[in-house]
C-alpha positions as semicolon CSV with decimal commas, in nm:
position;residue;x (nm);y (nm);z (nm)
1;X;0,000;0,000;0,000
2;X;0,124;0,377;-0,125
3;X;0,204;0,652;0,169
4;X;0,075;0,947;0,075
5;X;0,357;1,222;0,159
6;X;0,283;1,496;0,431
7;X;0,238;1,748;0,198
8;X;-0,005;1,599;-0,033
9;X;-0,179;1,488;0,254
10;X;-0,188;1,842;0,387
11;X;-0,305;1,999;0,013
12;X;-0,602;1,723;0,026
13;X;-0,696;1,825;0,372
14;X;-0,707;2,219;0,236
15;X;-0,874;2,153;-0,056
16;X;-1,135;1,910;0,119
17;X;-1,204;2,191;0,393
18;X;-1,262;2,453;0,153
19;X;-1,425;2,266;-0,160
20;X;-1,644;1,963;-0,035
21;X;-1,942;2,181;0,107
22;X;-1,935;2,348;-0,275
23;X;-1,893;1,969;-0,469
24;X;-2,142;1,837;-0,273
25;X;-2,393;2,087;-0,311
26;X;-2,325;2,093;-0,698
27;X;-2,378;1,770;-0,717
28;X;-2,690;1,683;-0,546
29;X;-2,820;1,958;-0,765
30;X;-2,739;1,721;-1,046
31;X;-2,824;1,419;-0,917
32;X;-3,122;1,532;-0,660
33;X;-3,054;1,255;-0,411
34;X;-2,855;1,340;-0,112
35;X;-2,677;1,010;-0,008
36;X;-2,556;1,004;-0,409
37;X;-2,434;1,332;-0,410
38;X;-2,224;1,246;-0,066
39;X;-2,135;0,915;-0,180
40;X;-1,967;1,089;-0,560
41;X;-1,822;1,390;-0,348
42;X;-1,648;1,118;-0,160
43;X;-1,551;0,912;-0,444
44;X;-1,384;1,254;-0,631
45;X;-1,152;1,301;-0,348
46;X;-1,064;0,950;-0,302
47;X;-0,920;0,986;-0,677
48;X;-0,751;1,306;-0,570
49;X;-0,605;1,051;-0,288
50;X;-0,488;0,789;-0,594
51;X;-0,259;1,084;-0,733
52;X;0,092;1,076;-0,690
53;X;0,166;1,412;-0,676
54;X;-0,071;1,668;-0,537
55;X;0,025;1,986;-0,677
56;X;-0,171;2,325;-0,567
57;X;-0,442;2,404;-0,791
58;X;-0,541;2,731;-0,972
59;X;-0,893;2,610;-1,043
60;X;-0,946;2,345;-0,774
61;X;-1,333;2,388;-0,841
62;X;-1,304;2,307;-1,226
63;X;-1,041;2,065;-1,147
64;X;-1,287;1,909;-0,875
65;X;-1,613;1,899;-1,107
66;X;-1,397;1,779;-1,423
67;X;-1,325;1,480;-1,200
68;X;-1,679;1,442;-1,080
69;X;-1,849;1,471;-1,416
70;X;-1,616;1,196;-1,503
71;X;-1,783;0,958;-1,232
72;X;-2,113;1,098;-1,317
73;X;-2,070;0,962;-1,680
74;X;-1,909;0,641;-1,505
75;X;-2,238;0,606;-1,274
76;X;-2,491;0,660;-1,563
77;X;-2,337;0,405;-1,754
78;X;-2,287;0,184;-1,528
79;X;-2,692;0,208;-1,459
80;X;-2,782;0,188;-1,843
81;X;-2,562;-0,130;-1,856
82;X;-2,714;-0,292;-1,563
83;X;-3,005;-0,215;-1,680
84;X;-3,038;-0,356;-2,003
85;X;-2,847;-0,652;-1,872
86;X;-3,135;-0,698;-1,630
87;X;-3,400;-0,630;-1,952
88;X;-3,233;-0,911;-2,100
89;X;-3,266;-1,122;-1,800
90;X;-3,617;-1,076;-1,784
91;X;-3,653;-1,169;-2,128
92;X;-3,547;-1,551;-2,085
93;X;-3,795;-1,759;-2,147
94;X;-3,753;-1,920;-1,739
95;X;-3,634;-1,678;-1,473
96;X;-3,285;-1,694;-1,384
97;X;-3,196;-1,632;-1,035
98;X;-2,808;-1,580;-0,877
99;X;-2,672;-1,450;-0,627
100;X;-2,562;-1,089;-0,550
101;X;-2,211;-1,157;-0,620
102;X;-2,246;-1,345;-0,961
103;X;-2,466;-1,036;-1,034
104;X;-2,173;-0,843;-0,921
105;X;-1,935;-1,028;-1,134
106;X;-2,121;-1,020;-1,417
107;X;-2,218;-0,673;-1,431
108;X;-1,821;-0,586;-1,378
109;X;-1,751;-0,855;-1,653
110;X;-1,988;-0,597;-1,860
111;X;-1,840;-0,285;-1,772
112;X;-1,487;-0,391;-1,855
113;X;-1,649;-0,514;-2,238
114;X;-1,803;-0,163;-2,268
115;X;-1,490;0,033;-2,166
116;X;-1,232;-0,236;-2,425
117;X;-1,531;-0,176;-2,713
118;X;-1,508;0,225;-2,607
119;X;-1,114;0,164;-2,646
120;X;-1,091;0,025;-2,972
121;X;-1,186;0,330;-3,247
122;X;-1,493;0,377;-3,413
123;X;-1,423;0,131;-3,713
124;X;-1,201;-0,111;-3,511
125;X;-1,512;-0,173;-3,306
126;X;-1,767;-0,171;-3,595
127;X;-1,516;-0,455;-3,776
128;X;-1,554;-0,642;-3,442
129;X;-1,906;-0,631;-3,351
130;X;-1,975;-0,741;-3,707
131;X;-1,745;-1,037;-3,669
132;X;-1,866;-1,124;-3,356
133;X;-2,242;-0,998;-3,331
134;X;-2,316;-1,045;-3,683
135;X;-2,114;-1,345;-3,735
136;X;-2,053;-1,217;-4,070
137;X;-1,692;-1,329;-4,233
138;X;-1,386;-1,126;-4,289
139;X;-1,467;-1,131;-4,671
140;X;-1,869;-0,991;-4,566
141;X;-1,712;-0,734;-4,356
142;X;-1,456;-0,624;-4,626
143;X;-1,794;-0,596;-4,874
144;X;-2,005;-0,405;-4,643
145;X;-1,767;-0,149;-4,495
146;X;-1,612;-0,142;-4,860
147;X;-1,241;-0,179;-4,721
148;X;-1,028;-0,418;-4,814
149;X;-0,992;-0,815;-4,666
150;X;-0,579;-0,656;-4,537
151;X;-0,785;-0,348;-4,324
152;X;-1,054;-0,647;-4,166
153;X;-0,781;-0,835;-4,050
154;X;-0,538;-0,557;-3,913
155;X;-0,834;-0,445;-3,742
156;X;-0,929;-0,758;-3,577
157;X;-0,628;-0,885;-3,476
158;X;-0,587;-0,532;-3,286
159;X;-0,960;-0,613;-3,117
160;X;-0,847;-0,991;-3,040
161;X;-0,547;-0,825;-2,894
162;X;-0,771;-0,582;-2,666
163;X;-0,987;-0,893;-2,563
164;X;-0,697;-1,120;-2,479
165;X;-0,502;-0,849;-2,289
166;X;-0,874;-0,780;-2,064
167;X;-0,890;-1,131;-1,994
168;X;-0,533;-1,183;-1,847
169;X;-0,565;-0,904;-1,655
C-alpha cells in the first residue's frame, strides 16, 4: 500500500475543507438525491487521494467537477448497462436467479467489455461487432464497410489483442 507524503496529505486536507461543502452541493443539484451526491463527493476526493503528486491548484473547483463529471458519466453508464443486462434477463424464457455476487461479477464482466469496445476506435469496433455480433466473415465485412480483406484483419487482430489483454488481466 502507497504513503501518501505529508504534503499531499496536507493539500487534500485544504482543498477538502474549503471545496467539499461546494462539490457536494453541486452535485446533489445534479443528481437530486442526497446520499448520491455524498457518496460521488467522496468518491472525487478518493481519486484526488490515488494521485501521486498533489500539486496546488489554480482552479481546484473546475479541477474538482472535471473529476466528478467523469464519475457521473461512469455512474450513468454503469446504470444503463445494468439495466439492459437486467431487460435481457427478464426476457429468458424461465427466470434466472443468482446470487448478488455473480450479479456483481457479471455486471463488472460488462463494464470492462463496454470500456475495451469504447477503447478500440470507431471502425475497429464496428469490424468487431460485425465479426462477432453479426457473425458475418472477414470477406462480408470487407464488402459491407467497402475496405479491403488486409484493413478487416489488421483491425481484428488489434480487437483480439484488446480482448486477450482484458482477460489476463
Amino acid at each position: 500500500m502507497s504513503t501518501v507524503s505529508p504534503t499531499h496529505a496536507s493539500h487534500l486536507s485544504t482543498l477538502y475543507s474549503e471545496h467539499h461543502g461546494w462539490l457536494y452541493g453541486w452535485l446533489r443539484g445534479k443528481l437530486g438525491n442526497r446520499a448520491e451526491a455524498a457518496d460521488l463527493a467522496q468518491d472525487t476526493f478518493l481519486r484526488l487521494l490515488g494521485k501521486r503528486d498533489a500539486v496546488p491548484l489554480r482552479e481546484p473547483r473546475g479541477y474538482l467537477a472535471t473529476i466528478a463529471r467523469g464519475l457521473l458519466i461512469d455512474r450513468y453508464r454503469r446504470q444503463a448497462l445494468e439495466h439492459a443486462y437486467l431487460e435481457a434477463l427478464a426476457q429468458q424464457a424461465e427466470p434466472v436467479s443468482m446470487c448478488a455476487e455473480s450479479h456483481a461479477i457479471i455486471i463488472e464482466t460488462l463494464l470492462a467489455i463496454d470500456r475495451l469496445l469504447d477503447s478500440l476506435g470507431a471502425r475497429t469496433r464496428a469490424i468487431f461487432l460485425l465479426a462477432q455480433i453479426e457473425e458475418l466473415s472477414y470477406v462480408d465485412i470487407s464488402r459491407r464497410l467497402g475496405i479491403s480483406l488486409p484493413t478487416v484483419k489488421k483491425h481484428l487482430v488489434r480487437a483480439y489483442t484488446e480482448c486477450l489483454l482484458l482477460a489476463a488481466g
